[in-house]
CSV table of C-alpha atoms in Angstrom, one decimal:
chain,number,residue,atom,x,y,z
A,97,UNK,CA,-12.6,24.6,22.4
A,98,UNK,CA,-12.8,28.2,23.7
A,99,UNK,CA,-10.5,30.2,24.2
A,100,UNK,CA,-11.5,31.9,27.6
A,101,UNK,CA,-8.1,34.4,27.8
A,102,UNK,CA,-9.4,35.8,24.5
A,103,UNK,CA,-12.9,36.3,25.6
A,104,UNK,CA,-13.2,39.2,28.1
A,105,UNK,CA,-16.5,39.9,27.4
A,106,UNK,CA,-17.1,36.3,28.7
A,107,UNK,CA,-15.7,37.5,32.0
A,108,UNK,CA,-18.4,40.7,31.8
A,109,UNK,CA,-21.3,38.5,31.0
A,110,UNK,CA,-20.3,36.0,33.8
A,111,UNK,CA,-19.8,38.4,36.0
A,112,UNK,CA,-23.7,39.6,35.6
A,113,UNK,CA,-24.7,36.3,35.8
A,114,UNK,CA,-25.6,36.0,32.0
A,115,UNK,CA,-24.2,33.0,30.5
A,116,UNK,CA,-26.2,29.8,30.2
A,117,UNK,CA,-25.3,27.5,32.8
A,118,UNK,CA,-23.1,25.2,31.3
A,119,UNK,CA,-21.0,28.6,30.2
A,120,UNK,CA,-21.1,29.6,33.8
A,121,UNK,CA,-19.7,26.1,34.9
A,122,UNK,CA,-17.0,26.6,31.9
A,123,UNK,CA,-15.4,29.7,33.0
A,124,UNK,CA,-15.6,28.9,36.8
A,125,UNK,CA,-13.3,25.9,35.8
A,126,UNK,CA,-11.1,27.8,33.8
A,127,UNK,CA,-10.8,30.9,36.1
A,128,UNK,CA,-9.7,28.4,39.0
A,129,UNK,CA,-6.5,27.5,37.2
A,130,UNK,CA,-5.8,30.9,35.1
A,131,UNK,CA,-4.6,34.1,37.5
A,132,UNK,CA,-4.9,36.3,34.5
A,133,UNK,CA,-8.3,35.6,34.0
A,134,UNK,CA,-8.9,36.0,37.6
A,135,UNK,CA,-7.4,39.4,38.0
A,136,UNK,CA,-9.0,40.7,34.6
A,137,UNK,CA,-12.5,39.8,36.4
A,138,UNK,CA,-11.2,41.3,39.8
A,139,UNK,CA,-10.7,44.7,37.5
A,140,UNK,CA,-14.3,44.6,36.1
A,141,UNK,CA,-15.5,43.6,39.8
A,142,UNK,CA,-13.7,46.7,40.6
A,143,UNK,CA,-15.6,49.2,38.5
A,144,UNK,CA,-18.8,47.9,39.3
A,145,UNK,CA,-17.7,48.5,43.1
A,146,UNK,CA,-16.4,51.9,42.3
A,147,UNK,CA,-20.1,52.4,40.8
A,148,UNK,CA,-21.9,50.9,43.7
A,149,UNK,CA,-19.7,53.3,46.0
A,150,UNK,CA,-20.5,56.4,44.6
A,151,UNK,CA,-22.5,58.3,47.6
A,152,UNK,CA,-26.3,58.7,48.4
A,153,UNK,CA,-28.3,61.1,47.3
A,154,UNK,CA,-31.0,62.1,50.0
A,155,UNK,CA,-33.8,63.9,48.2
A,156,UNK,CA,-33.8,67.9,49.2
A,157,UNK,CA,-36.5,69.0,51.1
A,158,UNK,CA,-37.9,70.6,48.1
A,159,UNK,CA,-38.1,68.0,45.8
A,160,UNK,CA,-41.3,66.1,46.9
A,161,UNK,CA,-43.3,69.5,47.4
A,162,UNK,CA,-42.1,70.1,44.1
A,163,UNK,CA,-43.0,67.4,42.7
A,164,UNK,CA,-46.5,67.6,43.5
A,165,UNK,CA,-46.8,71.5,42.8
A,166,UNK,CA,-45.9,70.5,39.2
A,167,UNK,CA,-48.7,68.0,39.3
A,168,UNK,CA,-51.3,70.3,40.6
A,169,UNK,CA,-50.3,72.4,37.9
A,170,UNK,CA,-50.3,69.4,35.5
A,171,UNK,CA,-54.6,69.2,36.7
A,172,UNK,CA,-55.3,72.7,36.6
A,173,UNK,CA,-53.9,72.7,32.9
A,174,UNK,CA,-55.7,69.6,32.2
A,175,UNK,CA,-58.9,71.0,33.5
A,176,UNK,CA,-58.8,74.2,32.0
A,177,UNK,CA,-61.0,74.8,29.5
A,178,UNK,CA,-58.8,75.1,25.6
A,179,UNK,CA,-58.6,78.6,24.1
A,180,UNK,CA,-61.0,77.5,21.5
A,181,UNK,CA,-64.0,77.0,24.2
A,182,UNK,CA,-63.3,80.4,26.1
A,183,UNK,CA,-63.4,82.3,23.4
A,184,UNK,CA,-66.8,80.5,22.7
A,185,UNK,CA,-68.0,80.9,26.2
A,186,UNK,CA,-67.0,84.8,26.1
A,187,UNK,CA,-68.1,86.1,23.0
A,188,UNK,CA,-71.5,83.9,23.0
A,189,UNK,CA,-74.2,86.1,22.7
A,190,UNK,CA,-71.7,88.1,20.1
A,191,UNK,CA,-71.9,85.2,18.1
A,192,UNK,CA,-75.4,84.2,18.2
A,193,UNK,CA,-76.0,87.6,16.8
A,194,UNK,CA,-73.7,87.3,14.3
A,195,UNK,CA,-75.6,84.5,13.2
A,196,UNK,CA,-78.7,86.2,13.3
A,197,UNK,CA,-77.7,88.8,11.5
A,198,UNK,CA,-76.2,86.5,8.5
A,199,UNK,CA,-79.4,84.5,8.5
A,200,UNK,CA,-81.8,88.0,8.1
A,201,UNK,CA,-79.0,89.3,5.3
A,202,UNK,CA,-79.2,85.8,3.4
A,203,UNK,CA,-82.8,86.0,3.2
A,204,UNK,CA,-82.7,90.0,2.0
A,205,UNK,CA,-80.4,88.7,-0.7
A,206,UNK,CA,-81.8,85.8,-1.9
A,207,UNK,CA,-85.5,86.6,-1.6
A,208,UNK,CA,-87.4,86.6,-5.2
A,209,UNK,CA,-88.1,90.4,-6.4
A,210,UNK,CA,-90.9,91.7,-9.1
A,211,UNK,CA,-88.7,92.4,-12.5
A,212,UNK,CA,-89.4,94.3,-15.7
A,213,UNK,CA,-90.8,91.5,-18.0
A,214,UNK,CA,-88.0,90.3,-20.6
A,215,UNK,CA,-88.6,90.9,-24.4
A,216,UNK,CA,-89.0,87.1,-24.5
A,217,UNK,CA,-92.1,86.9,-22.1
A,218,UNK,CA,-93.8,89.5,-23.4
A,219,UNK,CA,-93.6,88.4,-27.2
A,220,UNK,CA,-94.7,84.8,-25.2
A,221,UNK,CA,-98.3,87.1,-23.8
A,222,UNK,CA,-99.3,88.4,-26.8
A,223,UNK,CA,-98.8,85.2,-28.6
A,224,UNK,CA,-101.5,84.2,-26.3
A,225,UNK,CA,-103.3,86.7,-26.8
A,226,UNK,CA,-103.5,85.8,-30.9
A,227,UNK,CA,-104.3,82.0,-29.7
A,228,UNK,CA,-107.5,84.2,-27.7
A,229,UNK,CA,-108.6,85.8,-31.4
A,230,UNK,CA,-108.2,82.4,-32.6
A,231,UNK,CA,-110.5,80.8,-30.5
A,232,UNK,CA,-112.9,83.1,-31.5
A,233,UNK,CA,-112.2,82.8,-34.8
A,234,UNK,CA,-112.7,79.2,-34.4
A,235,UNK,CA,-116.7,79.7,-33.8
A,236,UNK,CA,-118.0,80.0,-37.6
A,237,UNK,CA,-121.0,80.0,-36.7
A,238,UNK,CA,-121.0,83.8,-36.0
A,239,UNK,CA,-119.6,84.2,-39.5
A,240,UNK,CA,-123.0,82.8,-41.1
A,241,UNK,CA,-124.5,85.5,-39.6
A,242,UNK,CA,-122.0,87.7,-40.1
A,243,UNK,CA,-124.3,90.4,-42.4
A,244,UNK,CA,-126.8,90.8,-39.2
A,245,UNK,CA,-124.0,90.9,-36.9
A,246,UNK,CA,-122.9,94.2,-38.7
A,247,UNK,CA,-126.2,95.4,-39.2
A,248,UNK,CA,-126.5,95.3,-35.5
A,249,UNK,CA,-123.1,97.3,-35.1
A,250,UNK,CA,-124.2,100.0,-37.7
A,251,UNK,CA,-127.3,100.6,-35.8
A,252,UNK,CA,-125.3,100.6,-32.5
A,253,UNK,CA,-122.8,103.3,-34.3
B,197,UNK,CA,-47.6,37.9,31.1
B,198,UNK,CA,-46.1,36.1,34.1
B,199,UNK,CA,-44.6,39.4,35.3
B,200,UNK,CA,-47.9,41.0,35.6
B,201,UNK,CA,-49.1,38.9,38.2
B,202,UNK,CA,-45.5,39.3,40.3
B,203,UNK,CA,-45.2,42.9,40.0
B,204,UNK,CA,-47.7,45.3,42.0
B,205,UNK,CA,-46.4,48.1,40.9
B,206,UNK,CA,-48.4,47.1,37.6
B,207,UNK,CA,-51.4,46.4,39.9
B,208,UNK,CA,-51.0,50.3,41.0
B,209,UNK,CA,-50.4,51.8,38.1
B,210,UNK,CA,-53.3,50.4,36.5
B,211,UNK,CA,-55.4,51.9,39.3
B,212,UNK,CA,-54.1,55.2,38.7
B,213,UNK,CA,-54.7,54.9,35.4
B,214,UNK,CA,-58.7,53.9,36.7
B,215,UNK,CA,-58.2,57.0,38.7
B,216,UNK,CA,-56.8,56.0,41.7
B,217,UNK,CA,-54.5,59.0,43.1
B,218,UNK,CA,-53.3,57.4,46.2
B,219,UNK,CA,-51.7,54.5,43.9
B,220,UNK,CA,-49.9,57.1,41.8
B,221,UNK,CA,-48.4,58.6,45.0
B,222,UNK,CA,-47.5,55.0,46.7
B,223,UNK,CA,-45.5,54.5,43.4
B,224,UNK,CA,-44.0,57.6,43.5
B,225,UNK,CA,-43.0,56.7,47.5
B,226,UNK,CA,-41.8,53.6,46.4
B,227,UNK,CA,-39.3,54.5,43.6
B,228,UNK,CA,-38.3,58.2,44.2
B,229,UNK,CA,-35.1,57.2,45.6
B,230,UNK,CA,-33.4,54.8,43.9
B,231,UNK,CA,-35.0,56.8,40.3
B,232,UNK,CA,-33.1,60.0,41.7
B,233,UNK,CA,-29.7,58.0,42.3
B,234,UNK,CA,-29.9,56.9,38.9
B,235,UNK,CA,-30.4,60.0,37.4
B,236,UNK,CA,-27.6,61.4,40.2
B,237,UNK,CA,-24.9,58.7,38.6
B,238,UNK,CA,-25.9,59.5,35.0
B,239,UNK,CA,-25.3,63.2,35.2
B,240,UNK,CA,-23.1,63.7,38.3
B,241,UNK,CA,-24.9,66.8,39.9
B,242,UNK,CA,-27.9,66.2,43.0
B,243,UNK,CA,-29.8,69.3,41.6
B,244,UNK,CA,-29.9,68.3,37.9
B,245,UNK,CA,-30.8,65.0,39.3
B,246,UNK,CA,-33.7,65.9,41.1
B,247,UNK,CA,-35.0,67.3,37.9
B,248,UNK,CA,-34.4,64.8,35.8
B,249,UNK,CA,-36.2,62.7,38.4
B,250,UNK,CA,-39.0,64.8,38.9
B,251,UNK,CA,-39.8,64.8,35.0
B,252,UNK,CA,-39.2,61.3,34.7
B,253,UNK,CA,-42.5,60.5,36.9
B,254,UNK,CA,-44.4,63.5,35.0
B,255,UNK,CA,-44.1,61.3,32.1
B,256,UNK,CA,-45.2,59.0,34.1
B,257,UNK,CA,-48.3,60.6,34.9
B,258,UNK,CA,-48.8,62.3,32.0
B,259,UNK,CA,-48.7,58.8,30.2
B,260,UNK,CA,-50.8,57.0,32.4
B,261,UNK,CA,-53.8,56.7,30.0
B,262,UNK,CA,-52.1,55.2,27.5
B,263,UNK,CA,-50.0,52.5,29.7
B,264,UNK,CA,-50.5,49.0,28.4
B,265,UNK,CA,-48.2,46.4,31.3
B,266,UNK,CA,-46.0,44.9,28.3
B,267,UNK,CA,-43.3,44.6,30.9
B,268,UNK,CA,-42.5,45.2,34.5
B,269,UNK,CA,-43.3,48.7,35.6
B,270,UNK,CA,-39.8,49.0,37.0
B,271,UNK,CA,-38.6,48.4,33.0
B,272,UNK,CA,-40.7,50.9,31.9
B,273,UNK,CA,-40.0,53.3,34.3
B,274,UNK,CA,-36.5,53.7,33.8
B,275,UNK,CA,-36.7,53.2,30.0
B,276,UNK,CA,-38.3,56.7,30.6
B,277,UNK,CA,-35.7,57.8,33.0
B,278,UNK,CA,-32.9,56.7,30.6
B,279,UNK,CA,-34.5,59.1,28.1
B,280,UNK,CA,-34.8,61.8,30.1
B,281,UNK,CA,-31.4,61.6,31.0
B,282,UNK,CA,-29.9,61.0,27.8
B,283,UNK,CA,-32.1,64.1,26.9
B,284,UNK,CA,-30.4,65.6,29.2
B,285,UNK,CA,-26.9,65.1,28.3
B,286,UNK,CA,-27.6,65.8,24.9
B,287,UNK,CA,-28.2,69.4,25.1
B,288,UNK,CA,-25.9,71.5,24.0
B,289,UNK,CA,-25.3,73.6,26.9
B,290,UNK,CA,-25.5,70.6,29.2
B,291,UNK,CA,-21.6,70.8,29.9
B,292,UNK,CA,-21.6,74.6,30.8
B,293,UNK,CA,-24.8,74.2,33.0
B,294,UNK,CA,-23.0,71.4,35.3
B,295,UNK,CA,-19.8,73.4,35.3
B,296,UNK,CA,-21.9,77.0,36.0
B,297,UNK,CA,-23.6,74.9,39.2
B,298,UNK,CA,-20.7,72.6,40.4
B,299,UNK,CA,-18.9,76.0,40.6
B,300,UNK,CA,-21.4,77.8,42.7
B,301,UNK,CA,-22.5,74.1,44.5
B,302,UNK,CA,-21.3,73.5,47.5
B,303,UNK,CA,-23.5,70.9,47.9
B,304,UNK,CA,-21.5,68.4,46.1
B,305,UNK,CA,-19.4,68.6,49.2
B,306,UNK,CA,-21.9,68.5,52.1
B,307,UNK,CA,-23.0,65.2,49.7
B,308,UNK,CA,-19.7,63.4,49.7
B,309,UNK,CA,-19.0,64.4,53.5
B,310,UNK,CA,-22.1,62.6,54.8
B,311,UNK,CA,-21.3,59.7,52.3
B,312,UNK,CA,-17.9,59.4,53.9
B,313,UNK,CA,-19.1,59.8,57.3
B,314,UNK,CA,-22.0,57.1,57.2
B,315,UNK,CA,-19.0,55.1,55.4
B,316,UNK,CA,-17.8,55.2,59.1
B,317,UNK,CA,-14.5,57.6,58.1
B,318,UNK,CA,-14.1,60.2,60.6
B,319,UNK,CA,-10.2,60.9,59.7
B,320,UNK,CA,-10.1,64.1,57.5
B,321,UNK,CA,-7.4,62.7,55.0
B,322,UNK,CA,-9.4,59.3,54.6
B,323,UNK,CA,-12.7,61.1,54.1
B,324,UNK,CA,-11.1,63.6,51.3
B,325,UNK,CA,-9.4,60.4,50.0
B,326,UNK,CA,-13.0,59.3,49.6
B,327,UNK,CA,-14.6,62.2,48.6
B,328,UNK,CA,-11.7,63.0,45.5
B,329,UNK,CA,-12.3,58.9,44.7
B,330,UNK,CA,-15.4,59.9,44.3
B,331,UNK,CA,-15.5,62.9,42.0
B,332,UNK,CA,-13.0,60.6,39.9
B,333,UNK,CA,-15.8,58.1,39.3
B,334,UNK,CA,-18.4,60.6,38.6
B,335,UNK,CA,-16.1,62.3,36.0
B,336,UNK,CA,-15.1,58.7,34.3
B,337,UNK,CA,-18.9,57.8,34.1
B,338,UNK,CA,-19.7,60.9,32.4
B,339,UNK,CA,-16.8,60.7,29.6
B,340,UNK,CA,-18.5,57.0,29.4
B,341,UNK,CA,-20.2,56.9,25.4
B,342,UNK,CA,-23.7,57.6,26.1
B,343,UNK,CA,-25.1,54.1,25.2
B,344,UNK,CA,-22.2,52.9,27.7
B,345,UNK,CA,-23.0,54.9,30.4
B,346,UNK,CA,-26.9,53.9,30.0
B,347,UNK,CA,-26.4,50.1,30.0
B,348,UNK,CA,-23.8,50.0,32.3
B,349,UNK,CA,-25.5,52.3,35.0
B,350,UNK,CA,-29.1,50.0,34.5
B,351,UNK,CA,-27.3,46.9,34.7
B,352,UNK,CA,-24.9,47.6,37.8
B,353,UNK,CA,-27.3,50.4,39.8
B,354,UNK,CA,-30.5,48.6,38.9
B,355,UNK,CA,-29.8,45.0,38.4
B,356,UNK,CA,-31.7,45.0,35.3
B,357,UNK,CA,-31.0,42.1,33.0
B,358,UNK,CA,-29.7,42.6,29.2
B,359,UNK,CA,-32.8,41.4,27.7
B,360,UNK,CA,-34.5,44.2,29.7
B,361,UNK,CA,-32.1,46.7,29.2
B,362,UNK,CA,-32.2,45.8,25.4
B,363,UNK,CA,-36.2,47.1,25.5
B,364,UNK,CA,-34.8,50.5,27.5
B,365,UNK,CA,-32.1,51.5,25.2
B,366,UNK,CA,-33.5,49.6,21.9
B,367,UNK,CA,-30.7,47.3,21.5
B,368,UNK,CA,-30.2,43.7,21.0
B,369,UNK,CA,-29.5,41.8,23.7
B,370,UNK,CA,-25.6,40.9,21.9
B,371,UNK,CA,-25.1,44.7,22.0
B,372,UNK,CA,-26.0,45.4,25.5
B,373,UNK,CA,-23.4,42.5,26.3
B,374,UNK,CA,-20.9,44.6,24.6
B,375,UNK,CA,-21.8,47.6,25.9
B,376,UNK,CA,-21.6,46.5,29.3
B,377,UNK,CA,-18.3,45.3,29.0
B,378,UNK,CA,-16.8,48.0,26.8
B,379,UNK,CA,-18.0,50.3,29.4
B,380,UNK,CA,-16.4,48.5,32.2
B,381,UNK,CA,-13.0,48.6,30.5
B,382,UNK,CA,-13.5,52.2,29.6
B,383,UNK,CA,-14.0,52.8,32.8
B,384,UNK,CA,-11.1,50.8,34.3
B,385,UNK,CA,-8.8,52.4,31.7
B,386,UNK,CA,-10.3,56.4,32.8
B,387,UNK,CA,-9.6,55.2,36.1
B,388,UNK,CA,-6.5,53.9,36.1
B,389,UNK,CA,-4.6,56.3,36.9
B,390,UNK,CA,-5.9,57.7,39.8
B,391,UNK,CA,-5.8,53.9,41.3
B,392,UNK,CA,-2.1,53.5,40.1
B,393,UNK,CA,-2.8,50.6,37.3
B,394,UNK,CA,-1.9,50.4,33.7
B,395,UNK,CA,-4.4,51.2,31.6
């Protein structure tokens, strides 16, 4: 069994129509035969009247042109291009220079140039070279003559 | 997804989000003043209000592409709205800035005056009667907690429902109950007072 005089938030809720509707039915019966009840909701009908009472507010003449100025603005911010693309719209043909100018200074830089030969390549040439002598040296057949061969080189002498 | 079919407003703001401008701006007809009397309860100054409703459908529009319906727009909308007000209220000059304006405002007066005239009071005592009830109320709401003031304000301004004002202030439905409530007795105690109870 509830006790309804304890439950003034009851009173709140059925004032706004919030209770189930057994509830509803429960405190209407027990406010028709308890004046404290009755007055405690009269109070609370009370503030809610004092709210309801407060006066109109007619909207000044401002307010709607306002309103709309602020939305205009709200577009014109929308569609104005960000800071990023203005700066890329102004300095455009600065930048495609730029570029340009990199690209040219990459290719200076990293474009292959004629060297002094390193003490490694040219001990690698004249090894060649012997492999050259070797070749020749690999046709005995000259040796066999090797006696007219000079002969022929005195007389040249 | 029953709510998508029953609310246009999703139907619209899925058009804007296709492109649509003129659904934006039937949205913006549609909700601009009851949006700008919540933010007018939640911070108690017309001018702040304004602002707070002006930036509430910015974020609106600012969010459009990435608006999925996951609930009705009118949920999501002040979900957006509470956080801007809470934001609001936050700040840490947020006190001095309402004080610096209510003290060179006379607006607040020309505001109250026309509220107690269409109120049908043409009595000068019963109309400042009004208009001091008034400033009472404003001042109670804002000493409200600010998860009070939220809940409460959605739930008797807006007629949202806990569950929904659960999704706008990321509580459980349980704690929006409570919240509500505590914020209606805060508020009867603040007022008291002035209306001649016991707290």
């Amino acid at each position: 069994m509830i006790d309804f005089c304890q439950q003034d938030q009851l009173l709140s809720a059925f004032l706004d129509r919030a209770l189930p509707g057994n509830r509803m039915d429960q405190v209407r019966d027990h406010l028709r035969g308890c004046s404290a009840c009755r007055r405690k909701l009269a109070a609370l009908q009370q503030t809610d009247e004092m709210i309801r009472g407060l006066p109109s507010l007619t909207p000044s003449p401002g307010f709607e042109a306002g309103f709309w100025a602020e939305v205009t603005r709200l577009e014109q911010a929308r569609r104005r291009p960000s800071w990023a693309d203005r700066l890329l719209a102004d300095w455009r043909p600065l930048l495609a220079a730029g570029l340009a100018a990199g690209l040219l200074a990459a290719i200076l830089i990293f474009r292959p140039v004629a060297t002094a030969p390193t003490a490694e390549e040219v001990f690698m040439v004249q090894n060649m070279e012997m492999l050259n002598d070797f070749d020749l040296l690999q046709r005995l057949d000259l040796l066999e003559d090797w006696d007219a061969v000079q002969d022929v080189a005195k007389e040249h002498v | 997804m029953g709510y998508m079919q029953a609310d246009p407003d999703i139907e619209l703001m899925l058009r804007f989000k296709a492109g649509d401008q003129g659904a934006f701006r039937r949205l913006f007809d549609r909700h601009k003043g009851p949006m700008i009397q919540f933010c007018y309860r939640f911070c108690g100054h017309s001018g702040v209000a304004e602002e707070l409703a002006q930036e509430t459908f910015l974020r609106v529009y600012r969010a459009a592409a990435r608006y999925r319906p996951k609930a009705r727009f009118r949920t999501w909308l002040y979900r957006i709205a509470t956080n801007v007000c809470l934001n609001e209220i936050r700040r840490p000059d947020y006190r001095n800035r309402i004080e610096t304006l209510e003290a060179s405002d006379a607006n607040q007066a020309a505001i109250s005056s026309d509220a107690a005239a269409s109120a049908g009071e043409d009595r000068p005592d019963v109309r400042l009667a009004l208009e001091e009830q008034q400033q009472m109320v404003f001042k109670a709401i804002a000493q409200l907690p600010e998860d009070q003031r939220a809940a409460l304000l959605l739930r008797v301004e807006q007629d949202f429902s806990y569950k929904e004002i659960g999704r706008q202030i990321g509580r459980t439905e349980n704690h929006v109950k409570t919240l509500i409530h505590r914020g209606r007795c805060k508020l009867k105690q603040l007022l008291a007072a002035y209306f001649g109870e016991e707290p």
